[in-house]
PDB file of C-alpha atoms and ligand atoms in Angstrom:
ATOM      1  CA  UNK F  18     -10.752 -33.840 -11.267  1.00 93.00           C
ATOM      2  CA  UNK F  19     -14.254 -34.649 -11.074  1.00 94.00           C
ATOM      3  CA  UNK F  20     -15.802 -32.098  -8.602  1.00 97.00           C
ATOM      4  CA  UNK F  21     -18.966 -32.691  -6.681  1.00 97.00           C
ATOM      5  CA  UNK F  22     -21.959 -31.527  -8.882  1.00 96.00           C
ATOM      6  CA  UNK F  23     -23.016 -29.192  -5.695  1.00 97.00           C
ATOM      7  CA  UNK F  24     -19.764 -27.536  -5.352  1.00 97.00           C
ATOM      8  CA  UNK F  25     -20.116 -26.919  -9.674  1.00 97.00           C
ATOM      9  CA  UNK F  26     -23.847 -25.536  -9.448  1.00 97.00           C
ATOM     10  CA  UNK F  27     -23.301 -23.198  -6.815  1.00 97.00           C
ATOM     11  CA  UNK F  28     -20.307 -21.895  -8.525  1.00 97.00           C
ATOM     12  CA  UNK F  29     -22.239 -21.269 -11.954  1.00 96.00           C
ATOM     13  CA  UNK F  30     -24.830 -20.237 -10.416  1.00 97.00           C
ATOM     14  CA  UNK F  31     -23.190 -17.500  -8.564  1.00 97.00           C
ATOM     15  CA  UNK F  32     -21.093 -16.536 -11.661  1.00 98.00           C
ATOM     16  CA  UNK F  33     -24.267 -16.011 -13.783  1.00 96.00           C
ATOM     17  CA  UNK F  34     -24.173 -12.542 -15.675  1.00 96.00           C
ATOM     18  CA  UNK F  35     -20.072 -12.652 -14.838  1.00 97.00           C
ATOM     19  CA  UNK F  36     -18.264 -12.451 -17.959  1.00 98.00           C
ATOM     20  CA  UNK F  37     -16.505 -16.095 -18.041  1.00 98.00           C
ATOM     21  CA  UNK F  38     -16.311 -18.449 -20.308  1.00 98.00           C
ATOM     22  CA  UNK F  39     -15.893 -22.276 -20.716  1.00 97.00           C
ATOM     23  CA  UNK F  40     -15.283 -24.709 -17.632  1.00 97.00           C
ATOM     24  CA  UNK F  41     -11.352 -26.520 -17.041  1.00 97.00           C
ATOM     25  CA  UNK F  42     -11.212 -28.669 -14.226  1.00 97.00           C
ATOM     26  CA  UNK F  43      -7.262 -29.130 -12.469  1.00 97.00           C
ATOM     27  CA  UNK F  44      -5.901 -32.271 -14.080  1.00 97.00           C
ATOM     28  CA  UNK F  45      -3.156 -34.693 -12.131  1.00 97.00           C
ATOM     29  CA  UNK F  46      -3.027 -37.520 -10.573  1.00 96.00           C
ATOM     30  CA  UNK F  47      -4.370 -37.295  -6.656  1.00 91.00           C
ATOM     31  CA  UNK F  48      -1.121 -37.948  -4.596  1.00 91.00           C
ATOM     32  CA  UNK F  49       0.870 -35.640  -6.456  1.00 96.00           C
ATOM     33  CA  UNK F  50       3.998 -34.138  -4.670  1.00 96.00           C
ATOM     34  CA  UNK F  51       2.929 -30.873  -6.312  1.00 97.00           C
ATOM     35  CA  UNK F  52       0.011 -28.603  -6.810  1.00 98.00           C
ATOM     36  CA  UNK F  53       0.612 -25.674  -9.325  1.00 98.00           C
ATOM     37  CA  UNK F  54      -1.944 -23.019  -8.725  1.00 98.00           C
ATOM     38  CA  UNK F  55      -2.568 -20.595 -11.711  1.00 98.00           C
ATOM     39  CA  UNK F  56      -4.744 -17.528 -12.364  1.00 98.00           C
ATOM     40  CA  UNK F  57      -7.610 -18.565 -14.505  1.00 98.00           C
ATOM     41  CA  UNK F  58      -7.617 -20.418 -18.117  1.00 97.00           C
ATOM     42  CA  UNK F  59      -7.224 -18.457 -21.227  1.00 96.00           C
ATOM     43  CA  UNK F  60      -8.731 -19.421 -24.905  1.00 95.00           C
ATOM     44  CA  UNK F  61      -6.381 -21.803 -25.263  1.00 96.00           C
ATOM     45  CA  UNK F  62      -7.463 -23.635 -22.225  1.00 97.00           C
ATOM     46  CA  UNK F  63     -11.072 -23.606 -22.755  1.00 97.00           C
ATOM     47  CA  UNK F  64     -10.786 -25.539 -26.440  1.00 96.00           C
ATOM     48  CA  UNK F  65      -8.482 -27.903 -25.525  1.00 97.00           C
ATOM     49  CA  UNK F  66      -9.064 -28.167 -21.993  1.00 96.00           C
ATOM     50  CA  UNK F  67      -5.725 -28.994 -21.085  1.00 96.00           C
ATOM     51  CA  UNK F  68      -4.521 -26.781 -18.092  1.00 97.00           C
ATOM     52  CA  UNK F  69      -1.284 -24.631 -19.354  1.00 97.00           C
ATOM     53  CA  UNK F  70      -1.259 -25.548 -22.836  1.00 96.00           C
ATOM     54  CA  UNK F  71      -1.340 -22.171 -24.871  1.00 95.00           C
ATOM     55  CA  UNK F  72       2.229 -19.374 -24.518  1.00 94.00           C
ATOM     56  CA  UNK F  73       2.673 -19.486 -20.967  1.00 95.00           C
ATOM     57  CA  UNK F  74       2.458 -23.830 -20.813  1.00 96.00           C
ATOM     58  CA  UNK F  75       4.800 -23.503 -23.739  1.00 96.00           C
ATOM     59  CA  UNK F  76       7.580 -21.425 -20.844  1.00 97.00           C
ATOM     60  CA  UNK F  77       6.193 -23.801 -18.031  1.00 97.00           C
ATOM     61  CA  UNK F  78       7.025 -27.071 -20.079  1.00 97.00           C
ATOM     62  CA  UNK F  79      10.786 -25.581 -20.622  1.00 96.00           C
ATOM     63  CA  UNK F  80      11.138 -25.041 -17.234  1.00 97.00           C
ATOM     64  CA  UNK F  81       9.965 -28.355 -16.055  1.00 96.00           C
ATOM     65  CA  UNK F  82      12.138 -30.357 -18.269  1.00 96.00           C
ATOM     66  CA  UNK F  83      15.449 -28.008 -17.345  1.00 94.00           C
ATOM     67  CA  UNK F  84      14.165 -29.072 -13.862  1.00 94.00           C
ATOM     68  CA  UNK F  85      13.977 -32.613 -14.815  1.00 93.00           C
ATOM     69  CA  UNK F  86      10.350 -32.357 -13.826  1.00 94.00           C
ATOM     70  CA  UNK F  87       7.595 -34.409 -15.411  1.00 92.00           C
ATOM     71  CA  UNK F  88       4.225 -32.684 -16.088  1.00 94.00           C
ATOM     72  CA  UNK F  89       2.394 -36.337 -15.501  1.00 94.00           C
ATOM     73  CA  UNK F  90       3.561 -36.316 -12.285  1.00 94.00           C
ATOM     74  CA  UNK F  91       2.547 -32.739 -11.138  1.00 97.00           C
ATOM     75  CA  UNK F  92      -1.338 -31.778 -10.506  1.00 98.00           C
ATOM     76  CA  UNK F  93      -2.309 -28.315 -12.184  1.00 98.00           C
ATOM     77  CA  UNK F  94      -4.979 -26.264 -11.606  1.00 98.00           C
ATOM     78  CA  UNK F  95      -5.668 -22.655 -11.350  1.00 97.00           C
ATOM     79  CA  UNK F  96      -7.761 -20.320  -9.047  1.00 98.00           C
ATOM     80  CA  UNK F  97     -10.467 -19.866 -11.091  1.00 98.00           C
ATOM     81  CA  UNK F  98     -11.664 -21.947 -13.677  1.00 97.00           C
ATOM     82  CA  UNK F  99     -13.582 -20.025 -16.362  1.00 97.00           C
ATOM     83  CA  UNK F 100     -11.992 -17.585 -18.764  1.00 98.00           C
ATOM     84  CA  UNK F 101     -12.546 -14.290 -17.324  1.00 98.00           C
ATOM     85  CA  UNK F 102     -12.948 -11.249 -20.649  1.00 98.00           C
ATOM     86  CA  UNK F 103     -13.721  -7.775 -20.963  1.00 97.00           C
ATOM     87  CA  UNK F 104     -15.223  -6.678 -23.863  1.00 97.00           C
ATOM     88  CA  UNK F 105     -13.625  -4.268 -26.112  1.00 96.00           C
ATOM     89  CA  UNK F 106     -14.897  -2.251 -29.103  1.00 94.00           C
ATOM     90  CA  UNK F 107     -11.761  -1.573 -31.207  1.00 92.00           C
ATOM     91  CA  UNK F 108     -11.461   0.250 -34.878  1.00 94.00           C
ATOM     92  CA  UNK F 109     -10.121  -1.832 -37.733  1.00 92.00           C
ATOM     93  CA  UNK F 110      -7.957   0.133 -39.387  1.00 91.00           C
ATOM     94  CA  UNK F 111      -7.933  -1.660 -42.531  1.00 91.00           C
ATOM     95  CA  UNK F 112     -11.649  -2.077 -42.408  1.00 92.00           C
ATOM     96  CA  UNK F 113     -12.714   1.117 -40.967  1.00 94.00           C
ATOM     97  CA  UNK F 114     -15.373  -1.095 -39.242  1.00 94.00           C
ATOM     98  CA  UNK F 115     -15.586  -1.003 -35.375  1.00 94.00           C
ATOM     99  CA  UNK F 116     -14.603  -4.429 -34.078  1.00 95.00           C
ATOM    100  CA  UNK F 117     -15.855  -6.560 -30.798  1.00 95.00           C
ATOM    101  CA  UNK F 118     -13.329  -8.249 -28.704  1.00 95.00           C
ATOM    102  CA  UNK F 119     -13.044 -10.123 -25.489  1.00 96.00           C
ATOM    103  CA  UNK F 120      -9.688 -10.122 -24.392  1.00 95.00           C
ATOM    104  CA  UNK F 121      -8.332 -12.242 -21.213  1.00 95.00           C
ATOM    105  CA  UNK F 122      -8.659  -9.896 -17.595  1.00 96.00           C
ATOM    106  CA  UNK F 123      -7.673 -11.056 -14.635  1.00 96.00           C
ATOM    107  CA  UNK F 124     -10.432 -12.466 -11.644  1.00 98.00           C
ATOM    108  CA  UNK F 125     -12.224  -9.708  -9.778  1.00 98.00           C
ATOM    109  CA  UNK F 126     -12.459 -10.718  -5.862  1.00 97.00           C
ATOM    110  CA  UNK F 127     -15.604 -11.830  -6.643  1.00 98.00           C
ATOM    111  CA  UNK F 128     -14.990 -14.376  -8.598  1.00 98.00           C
ATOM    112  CA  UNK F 129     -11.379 -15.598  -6.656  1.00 98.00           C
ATOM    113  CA  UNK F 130     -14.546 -16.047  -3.870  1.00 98.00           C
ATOM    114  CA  UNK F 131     -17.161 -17.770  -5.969  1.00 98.00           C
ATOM    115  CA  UNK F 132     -14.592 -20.554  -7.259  1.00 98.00           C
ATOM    116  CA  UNK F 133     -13.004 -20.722  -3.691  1.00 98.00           C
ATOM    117  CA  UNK F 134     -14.791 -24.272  -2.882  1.00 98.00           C
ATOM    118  CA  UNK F 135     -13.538 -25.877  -6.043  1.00 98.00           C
ATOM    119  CA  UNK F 136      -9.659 -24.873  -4.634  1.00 98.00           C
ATOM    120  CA  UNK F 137     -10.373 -26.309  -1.669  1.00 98.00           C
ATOM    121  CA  UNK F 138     -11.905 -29.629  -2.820  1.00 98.00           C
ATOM    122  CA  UNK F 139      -8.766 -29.954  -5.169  1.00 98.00           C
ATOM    123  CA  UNK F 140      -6.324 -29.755  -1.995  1.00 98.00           C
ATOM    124  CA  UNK F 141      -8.445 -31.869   0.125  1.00 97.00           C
ATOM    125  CA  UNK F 142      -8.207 -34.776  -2.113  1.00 97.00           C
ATOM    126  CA  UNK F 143      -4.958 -34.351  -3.601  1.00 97.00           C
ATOM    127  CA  UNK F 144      -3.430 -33.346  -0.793  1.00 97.00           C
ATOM    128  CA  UNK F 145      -0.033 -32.607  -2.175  1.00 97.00           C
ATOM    129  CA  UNK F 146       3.397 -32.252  -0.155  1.00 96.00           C
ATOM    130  CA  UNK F 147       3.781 -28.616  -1.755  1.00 97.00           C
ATOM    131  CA  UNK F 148       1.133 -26.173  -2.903  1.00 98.00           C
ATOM    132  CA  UNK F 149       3.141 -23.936  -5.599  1.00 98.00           C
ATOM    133  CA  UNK F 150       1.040 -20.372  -6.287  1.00 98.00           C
ATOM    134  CA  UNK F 151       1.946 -19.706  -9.442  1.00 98.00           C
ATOM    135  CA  UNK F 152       1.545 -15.381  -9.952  1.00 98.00           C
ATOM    136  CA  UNK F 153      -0.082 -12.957  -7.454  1.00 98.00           C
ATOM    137  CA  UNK F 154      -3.709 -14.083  -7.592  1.00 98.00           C
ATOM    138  CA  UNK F 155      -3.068 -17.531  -6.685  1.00 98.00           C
ATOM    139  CA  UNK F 156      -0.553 -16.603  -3.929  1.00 98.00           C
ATOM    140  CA  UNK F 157      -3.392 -13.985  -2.442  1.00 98.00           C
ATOM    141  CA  UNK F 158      -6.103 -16.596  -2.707  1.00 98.00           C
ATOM    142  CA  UNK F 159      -4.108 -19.052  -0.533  1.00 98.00           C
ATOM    143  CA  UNK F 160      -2.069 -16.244   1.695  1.00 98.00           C
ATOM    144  CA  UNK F 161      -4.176 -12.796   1.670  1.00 98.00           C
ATOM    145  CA  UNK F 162      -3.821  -9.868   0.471  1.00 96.00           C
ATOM    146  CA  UNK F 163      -0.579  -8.854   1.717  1.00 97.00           C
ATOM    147  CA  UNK F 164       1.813 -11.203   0.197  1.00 98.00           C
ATOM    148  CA  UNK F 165       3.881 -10.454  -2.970  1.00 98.00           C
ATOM    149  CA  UNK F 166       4.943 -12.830  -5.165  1.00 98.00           C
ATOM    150  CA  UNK F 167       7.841 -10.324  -5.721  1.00 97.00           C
ATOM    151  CA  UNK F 168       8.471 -10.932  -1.645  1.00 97.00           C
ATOM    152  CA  UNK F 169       8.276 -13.983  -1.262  1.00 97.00           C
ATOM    153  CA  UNK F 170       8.912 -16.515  -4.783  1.00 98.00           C
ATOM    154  CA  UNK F 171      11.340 -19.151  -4.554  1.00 98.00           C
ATOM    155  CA  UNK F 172      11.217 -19.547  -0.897  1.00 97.00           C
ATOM    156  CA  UNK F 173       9.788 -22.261   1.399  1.00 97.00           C
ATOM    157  CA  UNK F 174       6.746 -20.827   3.564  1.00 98.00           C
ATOM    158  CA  UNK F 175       5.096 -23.096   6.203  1.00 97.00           C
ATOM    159  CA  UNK F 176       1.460 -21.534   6.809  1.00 98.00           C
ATOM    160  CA  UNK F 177      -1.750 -21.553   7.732  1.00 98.00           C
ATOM    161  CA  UNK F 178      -3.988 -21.211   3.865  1.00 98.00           C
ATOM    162  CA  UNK F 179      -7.200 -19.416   2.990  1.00 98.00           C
ATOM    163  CA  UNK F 180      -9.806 -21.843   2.686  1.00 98.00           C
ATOM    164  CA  UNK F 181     -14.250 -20.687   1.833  1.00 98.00           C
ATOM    165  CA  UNK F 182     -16.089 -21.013   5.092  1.00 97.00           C
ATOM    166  CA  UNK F 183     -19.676 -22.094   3.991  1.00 95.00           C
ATOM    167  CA  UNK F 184     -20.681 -19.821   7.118  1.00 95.00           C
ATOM    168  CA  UNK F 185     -18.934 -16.806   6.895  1.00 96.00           C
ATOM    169  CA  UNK F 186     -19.223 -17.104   3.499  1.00 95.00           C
ATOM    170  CA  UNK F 187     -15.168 -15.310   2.973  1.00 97.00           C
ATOM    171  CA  UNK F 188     -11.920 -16.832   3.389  1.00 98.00           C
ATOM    172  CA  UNK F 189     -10.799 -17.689   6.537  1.00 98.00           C
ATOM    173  CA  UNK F 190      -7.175 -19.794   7.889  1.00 97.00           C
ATOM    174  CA  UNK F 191      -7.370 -22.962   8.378  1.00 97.00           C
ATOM    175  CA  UNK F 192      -6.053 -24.629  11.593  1.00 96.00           C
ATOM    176  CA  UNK F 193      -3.690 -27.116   9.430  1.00 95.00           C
ATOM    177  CA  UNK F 194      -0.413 -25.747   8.530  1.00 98.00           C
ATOM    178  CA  UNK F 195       0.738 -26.267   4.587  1.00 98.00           C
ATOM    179  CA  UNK F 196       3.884 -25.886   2.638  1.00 97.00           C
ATOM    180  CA  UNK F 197       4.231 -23.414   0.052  1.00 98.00           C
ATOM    181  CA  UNK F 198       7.067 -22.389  -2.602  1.00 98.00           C
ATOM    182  CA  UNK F 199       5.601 -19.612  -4.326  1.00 98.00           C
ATOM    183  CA  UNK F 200       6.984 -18.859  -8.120  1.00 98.00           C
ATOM    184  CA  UNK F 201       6.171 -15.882 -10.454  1.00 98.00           C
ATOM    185  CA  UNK F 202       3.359 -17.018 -12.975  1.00 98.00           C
ATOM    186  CA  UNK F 203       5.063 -17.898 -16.296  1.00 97.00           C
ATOM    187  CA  UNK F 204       3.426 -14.783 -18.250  1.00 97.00           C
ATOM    188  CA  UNK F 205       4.914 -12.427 -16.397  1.00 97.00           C
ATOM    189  CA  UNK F 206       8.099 -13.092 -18.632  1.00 96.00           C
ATOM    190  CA  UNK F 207       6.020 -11.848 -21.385  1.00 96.00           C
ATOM    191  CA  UNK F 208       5.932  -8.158 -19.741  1.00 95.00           C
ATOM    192  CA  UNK F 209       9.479  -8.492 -18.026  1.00 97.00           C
ATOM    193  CA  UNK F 210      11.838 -10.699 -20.158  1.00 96.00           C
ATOM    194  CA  UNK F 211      14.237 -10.379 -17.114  1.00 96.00           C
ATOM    195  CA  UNK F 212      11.901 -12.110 -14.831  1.00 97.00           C
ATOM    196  CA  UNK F 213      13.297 -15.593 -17.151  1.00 96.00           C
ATOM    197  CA  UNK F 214      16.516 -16.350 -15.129  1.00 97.00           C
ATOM    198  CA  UNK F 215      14.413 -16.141 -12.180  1.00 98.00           C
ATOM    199  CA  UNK F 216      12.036 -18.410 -12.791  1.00 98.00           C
ATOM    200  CA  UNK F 217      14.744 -20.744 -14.018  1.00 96.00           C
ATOM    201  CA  UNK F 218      16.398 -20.462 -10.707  1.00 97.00           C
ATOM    202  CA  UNK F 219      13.484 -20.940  -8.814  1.00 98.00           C
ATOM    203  CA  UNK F 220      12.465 -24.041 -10.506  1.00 97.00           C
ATOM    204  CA  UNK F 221      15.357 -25.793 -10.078  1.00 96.00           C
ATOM    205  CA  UNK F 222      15.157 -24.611  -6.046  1.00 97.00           C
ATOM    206  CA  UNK F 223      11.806 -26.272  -6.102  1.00 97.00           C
ATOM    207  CA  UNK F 224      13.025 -29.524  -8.064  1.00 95.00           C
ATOM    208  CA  UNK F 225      16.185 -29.797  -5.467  1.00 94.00           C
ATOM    209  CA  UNK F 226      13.366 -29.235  -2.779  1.00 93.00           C
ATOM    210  CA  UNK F 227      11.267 -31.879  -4.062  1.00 92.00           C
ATOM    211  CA  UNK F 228      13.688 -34.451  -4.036  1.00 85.00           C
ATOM    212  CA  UNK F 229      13.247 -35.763  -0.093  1.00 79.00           C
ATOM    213  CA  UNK F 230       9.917 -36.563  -1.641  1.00 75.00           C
ATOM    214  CA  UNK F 231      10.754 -39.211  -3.880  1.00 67.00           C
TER     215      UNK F 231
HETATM  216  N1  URA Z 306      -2.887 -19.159 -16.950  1.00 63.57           N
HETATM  217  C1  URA Z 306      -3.359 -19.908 -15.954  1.00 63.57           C
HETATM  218  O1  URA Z 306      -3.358 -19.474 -14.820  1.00 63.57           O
HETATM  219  N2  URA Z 306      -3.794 -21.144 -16.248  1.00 63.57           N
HETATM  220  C2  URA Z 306      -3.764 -21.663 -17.478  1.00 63.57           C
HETATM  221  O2  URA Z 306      -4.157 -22.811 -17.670  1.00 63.57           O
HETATM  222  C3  URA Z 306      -3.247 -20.845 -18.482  1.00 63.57           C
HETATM  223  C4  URA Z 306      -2.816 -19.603 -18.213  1.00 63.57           C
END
């Protein structure tokens, strides 16, 4: 996606001294049926700039092909798109030498906020049949604070979105109503192996869904 350079410079400029790093734009093509919403890129991301393409791509790529999904075909993007880190001093034990490291964190509200307009400018000129949160942060960008991806995944929702008012300068419902089919973000297998038959399930929900669209 090529975003408007105004929509980028704001962003940066409101993220400066925010520990980020790196720049992925959504990839897709514009028409797509489906919108997968993410969290933020990790390391992985940022070299090869290729939404989804480190561990947790690896788990969405299975699932898309069980689903008889094609990757081309789906438009991927996440809810922010820098690398958020924290910075961590941590003891080599082999060294004995104190160690710097900047771990992935998840987006503070600040941040969800800041990249806000690039979200919106994604859906606007996409505009696909179903928006597909993938993992809390991107469900709460689009639905507030109150929905669970543990409440509501693998479900059709027909709703009102979040979308950055330039004057209110927060995130307010729009008038449109959108359909949603919120899943649990791949990694989450990676702290809840259970989670796996889940997902599974709720992919192939979504690729039955998805169907009437072709
Ligand atoms: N997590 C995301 O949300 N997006 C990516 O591209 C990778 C991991």
């Amino acid at each position: 996606m090529n975003y408007p350079k105004q929509l980028v410079e704001a962003v940066k400029q409101k993220m400066n001294g925010h520990n980020l790093e790196g720049f992925l734009s959504g990839k897709g093509p514009k028409n797509a049926v489906l919108m997968l919403i993410g969290e933020a890129p990790g390391g992985t991301e940022i070299k090869t700039k290729i939404p989804f393409s480190g561990r947790s791509g690896k788990k969405l790529d299975g699932w898309l092909a069980q689903s008889g999904l094609c990757r081309e075909d789906i438009y991927i993007t996440s809810t922010v798109r820098s690398r958020p880190f924290s910075i961590k001093k941590e003891l080599n034990k082999k060294t004995g030498f104190f160690e710097t490291k900047y771990p992935n964190r998840a987006p503070n509200k600040t941040e969800v906020l800041a990249y806000a307009p690039l979200l919106d400018y994604e859906i606007q000129m996409v505009q696909p049949k179903i928006l597909v949160p993938m993992g809390n942060t991107g469900l709460k960008r689009l639905l507030g604070k109150n929905y669970t991806i543990s409440m509501c995944h693998g479900q059709l929702l027909h709703s009102p979105i979040l979308m950055y008012s330039n004057e209110q300068e927060q995130l307010i419902k729009t008038n449109n109503t959108y359909t949603l089919f919120p899943i649990y973000h791949p990694a989450a297998i990676f702290y809840n192996q259970k989670l796996e038959t889940i997902i599974e399930s709720d992919w192939s929900t979504l690729a039955a869904f998805i169907k009437q669209y072709n």
